[in-house]
């Protein structure tokens, strides 16, 4: 089921929505409950994001297939159930080239292929593959509003 330009998809807290690009996959889950997410920044500070139950946890992985989707599900579990923090790397950090997944949380997330993975503390932008770049994700009470073209989507139970 493709999205062309704009569409709302229903997601409940027991589901994950996968957006599949040509060389990357994005997984989207709902926060489910009000929660805090701690973000360690490159300047040795810590930022706290306060999420509402309808906000999104968005995981972008650089690859596709069953193993990548399992990894995205694991990251969603770590963020939502284990309350794992997010760590932001400083610019030009050598590890950013080795990241397999990156994360953004909040009510609005824009996917962009022209940023360095793992180096953006702002949570409204997330590195993604070129075919998903430019897609905007906005939380709604029932699910997610997707703006942009996405040809390959899959909704699955967590």
PDB file of C-alpha atoms in Angstrom:
ATOM      1  CA  UNK A   1       0.000   0.000   0.000  1.00  0.00           C
ATOM      2  CA  UNK A   2       1.805   3.169  -1.089  1.00  0.00           C
ATOM      3  CA  UNK A   3       1.373   6.687   0.287  1.00  0.00           C
ATOM      4  CA  UNK A   4       1.392   9.386  -2.335  1.00  0.00           C
ATOM      5  CA  UNK A   5       1.783  12.910  -0.993  1.00  0.00           C
ATOM      6  CA  UNK A   6      -0.249  12.544   2.243  1.00  0.00           C
ATOM      7  CA  UNK A   7      -2.013   9.860   4.212  1.00  0.00           C
ATOM      8  CA  UNK A   8      -2.890   8.857   7.766  1.00  0.00           C
ATOM      9  CA  UNK A   9      -2.226   5.299   8.891  1.00  0.00           C
ATOM     10  CA  UNK A  10      -3.679   3.900  12.085  1.00  0.00           C
ATOM     11  CA  UNK A  11      -1.158   2.382  14.491  1.00  0.00           C
ATOM     12  CA  UNK A  12      -1.858   1.200  17.983  1.00  0.00           C
ATOM     13  CA  UNK A  13       0.759   0.654  20.680  1.00  0.00           C
ATOM     14  CA  UNK A  14       1.111  -3.034  19.859  1.00  0.00           C
ATOM     15  CA  UNK A  15       2.093  -2.371  16.235  1.00  0.00           C
ATOM     16  CA  UNK A  16       5.069  -1.128  14.247  1.00  0.00           C
ATOM     17  CA  UNK A  17       4.893   0.542  10.847  1.00  0.00           C
ATOM     18  CA  UNK A  18       7.802  -0.095   8.488  1.00  0.00           C
ATOM     19  CA  UNK A  19       8.597   2.283   5.635  1.00  0.00           C
ATOM     20  CA  UNK A  20      10.849   0.480   3.177  1.00  0.00           C
ATOM     21  CA  UNK A  21      13.177   2.399   0.895  1.00  0.00           C
ATOM     22  CA  UNK A  22      15.645   1.114  -1.699  1.00  0.00           C
ATOM     23  CA  UNK A  23      18.566   0.935   0.757  1.00  0.00           C
ATOM     24  CA  UNK A  24      17.000   1.672   4.131  1.00  0.00           C
ATOM     25  CA  UNK A  25      14.106   0.909   6.447  1.00  0.00           C
ATOM     26  CA  UNK A  26      12.300   3.131   8.940  1.00  0.00           C
ATOM     27  CA  UNK A  27      10.276   1.718  11.831  1.00  0.00           C
ATOM     28  CA  UNK A  28       7.636   3.791  13.628  1.00  0.00           C
ATOM     29  CA  UNK A  29       6.007   2.980  16.977  1.00  0.00           C
ATOM     30  CA  UNK A  30       3.802   5.043  19.260  1.00  0.00           C
ATOM     31  CA  UNK A  31       5.108   6.093  22.661  1.00  0.00           C
ATOM     32  CA  UNK A  32       2.000   4.519  24.191  1.00  0.00           C
ATOM     33  CA  UNK A  33       2.330   6.369  27.508  1.00  0.00           C
ATOM     34  CA  UNK A  34       3.670   9.716  28.638  1.00  0.00           C
ATOM     35  CA  UNK A  35       7.400   9.203  29.148  1.00  0.00           C
ATOM     36  CA  UNK A  36      10.781  10.885  29.362  1.00  0.00           C
ATOM     37  CA  UNK A  37      13.620  10.132  26.959  1.00  0.00           C
ATOM     38  CA  UNK A  38      17.105  11.201  27.994  1.00  0.00           C
ATOM     39  CA  UNK A  39      19.485  12.401  25.286  1.00  0.00           C
ATOM     40  CA  UNK A  40      23.227  12.643  25.901  1.00  0.00           C
ATOM     41  CA  UNK A  41      24.690  15.456  23.779  1.00  0.00           C
ATOM     42  CA  UNK A  42      28.232  15.972  22.426  1.00  0.00           C
ATOM     43  CA  UNK A  43      28.826  18.855  24.856  1.00  0.00           C
ATOM     44  CA  UNK A  44      28.453  16.441  27.802  1.00  0.00           C
ATOM     45  CA  UNK A  45      24.985  17.716  28.587  1.00  0.00           C
ATOM     46  CA  UNK A  46      21.758  15.783  28.956  1.00  0.00           C
ATOM     47  CA  UNK A  47      18.458  16.851  27.405  1.00  0.00           C
ATOM     48  CA  UNK A  48      15.126  15.383  28.453  1.00  0.00           C
ATOM     49  CA  UNK A  49      12.341  14.924  25.902  1.00  0.00           C
ATOM     50  CA  UNK A  50       8.861  14.624  27.397  1.00  0.00           C
ATOM     51  CA  UNK A  51       6.685  12.467  25.169  1.00  0.00           C
ATOM     52  CA  UNK A  52       2.921  12.175  25.118  1.00  0.00           C
ATOM     53  CA  UNK A  53       1.254   8.822  24.481  1.00  0.00           C
ATOM     54  CA  UNK A  54       0.602   9.633  20.810  1.00  0.00           C
ATOM     55  CA  UNK A  55       4.192  10.754  20.067  1.00  0.00           C
ATOM     56  CA  UNK A  56       6.431   8.697  17.822  1.00  0.00           C
ATOM     57  CA  UNK A  57       9.602   6.679  18.287  1.00  0.00           C
ATOM     58  CA  UNK A  58      11.199   6.539  14.833  1.00  0.00           C
ATOM     59  CA  UNK A  59      14.112   4.233  14.048  1.00  0.00           C
ATOM     60  CA  UNK A  60      15.992   4.492  10.766  1.00  0.00           C
ATOM     61  CA  UNK A  61      18.220   1.594   9.708  1.00  0.00           C
ATOM     62  CA  UNK A  62      20.685   1.483   6.845  1.00  0.00           C
ATOM     63  CA  UNK A  63      19.631  -1.738   5.181  1.00  0.00           C
ATOM     64  CA  UNK A  64      16.584  -3.820   4.435  1.00  0.00           C
ATOM     65  CA  UNK A  65      15.189  -7.261   5.069  1.00  0.00           C
ATOM     66  CA  UNK A  66      14.139  -9.447   7.964  1.00  0.00           C
ATOM     67  CA  UNK A  67      17.312  -8.959  10.048  1.00  0.00           C
ATOM     68  CA  UNK A  68      17.066  -5.171   9.792  1.00  0.00           C
ATOM     69  CA  UNK A  69      13.398  -5.255  10.829  1.00  0.00           C
ATOM     70  CA  UNK A  70      14.302  -7.441  13.845  1.00  0.00           C
ATOM     71  CA  UNK A  71      16.964  -4.884  14.797  1.00  0.00           C
ATOM     72  CA  UNK A  72      14.463  -2.037  14.523  1.00  0.00           C
ATOM     73  CA  UNK A  73      12.017  -3.919  16.749  1.00  0.00           C
ATOM     74  CA  UNK A  74      14.783  -4.475  19.305  1.00  0.00           C
ATOM     75  CA  UNK A  75      15.662  -0.763  19.282  1.00  0.00           C
ATOM     76  CA  UNK A  76      11.979   0.133  19.745  1.00  0.00           C
ATOM     77  CA  UNK A  77      11.865  -2.222  22.733  1.00  0.00           C
ATOM     78  CA  UNK A  78      15.045  -0.716  24.221  1.00  0.00           C
ATOM     79  CA  UNK A  79      13.682   2.813  23.879  1.00  0.00           C
ATOM     80  CA  UNK A  80      10.114   2.204  24.965  1.00  0.00           C
ATOM     81  CA  UNK A  81      10.279  -0.635  27.471  1.00  0.00           C
ATOM     82  CA  UNK A  82      13.848  -0.388  28.834  1.00  0.00           C
ATOM     83  CA  UNK A  83      13.949   3.461  28.767  1.00  0.00           C
ATOM     84  CA  UNK A  84      17.377   3.427  27.125  1.00  0.00           C
ATOM     85  CA  UNK A  85      18.855   6.881  26.526  1.00  0.00           C
ATOM     86  CA  UNK A  86      19.773   8.291  23.127  1.00  0.00           C
ATOM     87  CA  UNK A  87      23.410   9.270  22.607  1.00  0.00           C
ATOM     88  CA  UNK A  88      24.371  11.970  20.082  1.00  0.00           C
ATOM     89  CA  UNK A  89      27.890  11.836  18.682  1.00  0.00           C
ATOM     90  CA  UNK A  90      29.972  14.970  18.035  1.00  0.00           C
ATOM     91  CA  UNK A  91      30.511  16.118  14.442  1.00  0.00           C
ATOM     92  CA  UNK A  92      33.194  14.109  12.593  1.00  0.00           C
ATOM     93  CA  UNK A  93      33.131  11.292  15.140  1.00  0.00           C
ATOM     94  CA  UNK A  94      34.514   8.146  13.435  1.00  0.00           C
ATOM     95  CA  UNK A  95      31.787   5.934  14.904  1.00  0.00           C
ATOM     96  CA  UNK A  96      29.015   7.736  13.007  1.00  0.00           C
ATOM     97  CA  UNK A  97      30.175   5.860   9.869  1.00  0.00           C
ATOM     98  CA  UNK A  98      29.580   2.540  11.671  1.00  0.00           C
ATOM     99  CA  UNK A  99      26.061   3.204  12.941  1.00  0.00           C
ATOM    100  CA  UNK A 100      23.478   0.746  11.650  1.00  0.00           C
ATOM    101  CA  UNK A 101      20.503   2.568  13.163  1.00  0.00           C
ATOM    102  CA  UNK A 102      19.624   6.061  14.329  1.00  0.00           C
ATOM    103  CA  UNK A 103      16.645   7.300  16.316  1.00  0.00           C
ATOM    104  CA  UNK A 104      14.422  10.347  16.682  1.00  0.00           C
ATOM    105  CA  UNK A 105      11.490  10.802  19.064  1.00  0.00           C
ATOM    106  CA  UNK A 106       8.679  13.338  19.225  1.00  0.00           C
ATOM    107  CA  UNK A 107       5.529  14.504  17.497  1.00  0.00           C
ATOM    108  CA  UNK A 108       7.169  15.432  14.158  1.00  0.00           C
ATOM    109  CA  UNK A 109      10.134  13.846  12.403  1.00  0.00           C
ATOM    110  CA  UNK A 110      11.484  14.700   8.949  1.00  0.00           C
ATOM    111  CA  UNK A 111      13.608  12.104   7.140  1.00  0.00           C
ATOM    112  CA  UNK A 112      16.722  13.445   5.411  1.00  0.00           C
ATOM    113  CA  UNK A 113      19.505  11.672   3.506  1.00  0.00           C
ATOM    114  CA  UNK A 114      21.846  14.685   3.599  1.00  0.00           C
ATOM    115  CA  UNK A 115      22.799  14.671   7.286  1.00  0.00           C
ATOM    116  CA  UNK A 116      25.505  12.779   9.164  1.00  0.00           C
ATOM    117  CA  UNK A 117      23.985   9.856  11.104  1.00  0.00           C
ATOM    118  CA  UNK A 118      23.973  10.135  14.873  1.00  0.00           C
ATOM    119  CA  UNK A 119      25.185  13.739  15.142  1.00  0.00           C
ATOM    120  CA  UNK A 120      21.908  15.674  15.391  1.00  0.00           C
ATOM    121  CA  UNK A 121      20.554  16.260  18.899  1.00  0.00           C
ATOM    122  CA  UNK A 122      17.409  17.916  17.551  1.00  0.00           C
ATOM    123  CA  UNK A 123      14.744  15.258  17.405  1.00  0.00           C
ATOM    124  CA  UNK A 124      12.738  16.564  14.445  1.00  0.00           C
ATOM    125  CA  UNK A 125      15.224  15.329  11.813  1.00  0.00           C
ATOM    126  CA  UNK A 126      16.487  11.817  11.179  1.00  0.00           C
ATOM    127  CA  UNK A 127      18.964  10.375   8.701  1.00  0.00           C
ATOM    128  CA  UNK A 128      17.321   8.001   6.216  1.00  0.00           C
ATOM    129  CA  UNK A 129      17.997   6.505   2.802  1.00  0.00           C
ATOM    130  CA  UNK A 130      17.572   8.624  -0.328  1.00  0.00           C
ATOM    131  CA  UNK A 131      14.225   7.123  -1.364  1.00  0.00           C
ATOM    132  CA  UNK A 132      12.684   8.058   2.011  1.00  0.00           C
ATOM    133  CA  UNK A 133      14.374  11.462   2.241  1.00  0.00           C
ATOM    134  CA  UNK A 134      11.902  14.335   2.474  1.00  0.00           C
ATOM    135  CA  UNK A 135       9.145  12.255   4.058  1.00  0.00           C
ATOM    136  CA  UNK A 136       7.546  13.928   7.064  1.00  0.00           C
ATOM    137  CA  UNK A 137       6.013  11.946   9.930  1.00  0.00           C
ATOM    138  CA  UNK A 138       3.528  13.598  12.271  1.00  0.00           C
ATOM    139  CA  UNK A 139       1.840  11.903  15.198  1.00  0.00           C
ATOM    140  CA  UNK A 140      -1.931  11.843  15.386  1.00  0.00           C
ATOM    141  CA  UNK A 141      -4.183  10.408  18.089  1.00  0.00           C
ATOM    142  CA  UNK A 142      -4.921   7.368  15.922  1.00  0.00           C
ATOM    143  CA  UNK A 143      -1.566   6.846  14.237  1.00  0.00           C
ATOM    144  CA  UNK A 144       0.789   8.720  11.962  1.00  0.00           C
ATOM    145  CA  UNK A 145       0.296  11.293   9.211  1.00  0.00           C
ATOM    146  CA  UNK A 146       2.794  10.652   6.433  1.00  0.00           C
ATOM    147  CA  UNK A 147       3.618  13.461   4.021  1.00  0.00           C
ATOM    148  CA  UNK A 148       5.652  12.471   0.974  1.00  0.00           C
ATOM    149  CA  UNK A 149       5.832   9.466  -1.287  1.00  0.00           C
ATOM    150  CA  UNK A 150       6.392   6.047   0.245  1.00  0.00           C
ATOM    151  CA  UNK A 151       5.953   3.095  -2.081  1.00  0.00           C
ATOM    152  CA  UNK A 152       6.439   0.208   0.331  1.00  0.00           C
ATOM    153  CA  UNK A 153       4.827   0.084   3.785  1.00  0.00           C
ATOM    154  CA  UNK A 154       4.172  -2.766   6.163  1.00  0.00           C
ATOM    155  CA  UNK A 155       2.223  -2.790   9.425  1.00  0.00           C
ATOM    156  CA  UNK A 156       3.157  -5.565  11.824  1.00  0.00           C
ATOM    157  CA  UNK A 157       2.441  -6.603  15.395  1.00  0.00           C
ATOM    158  CA  UNK A 158       5.360  -6.104  17.779  1.00  0.00           C
TER     159      UNK A 158
END
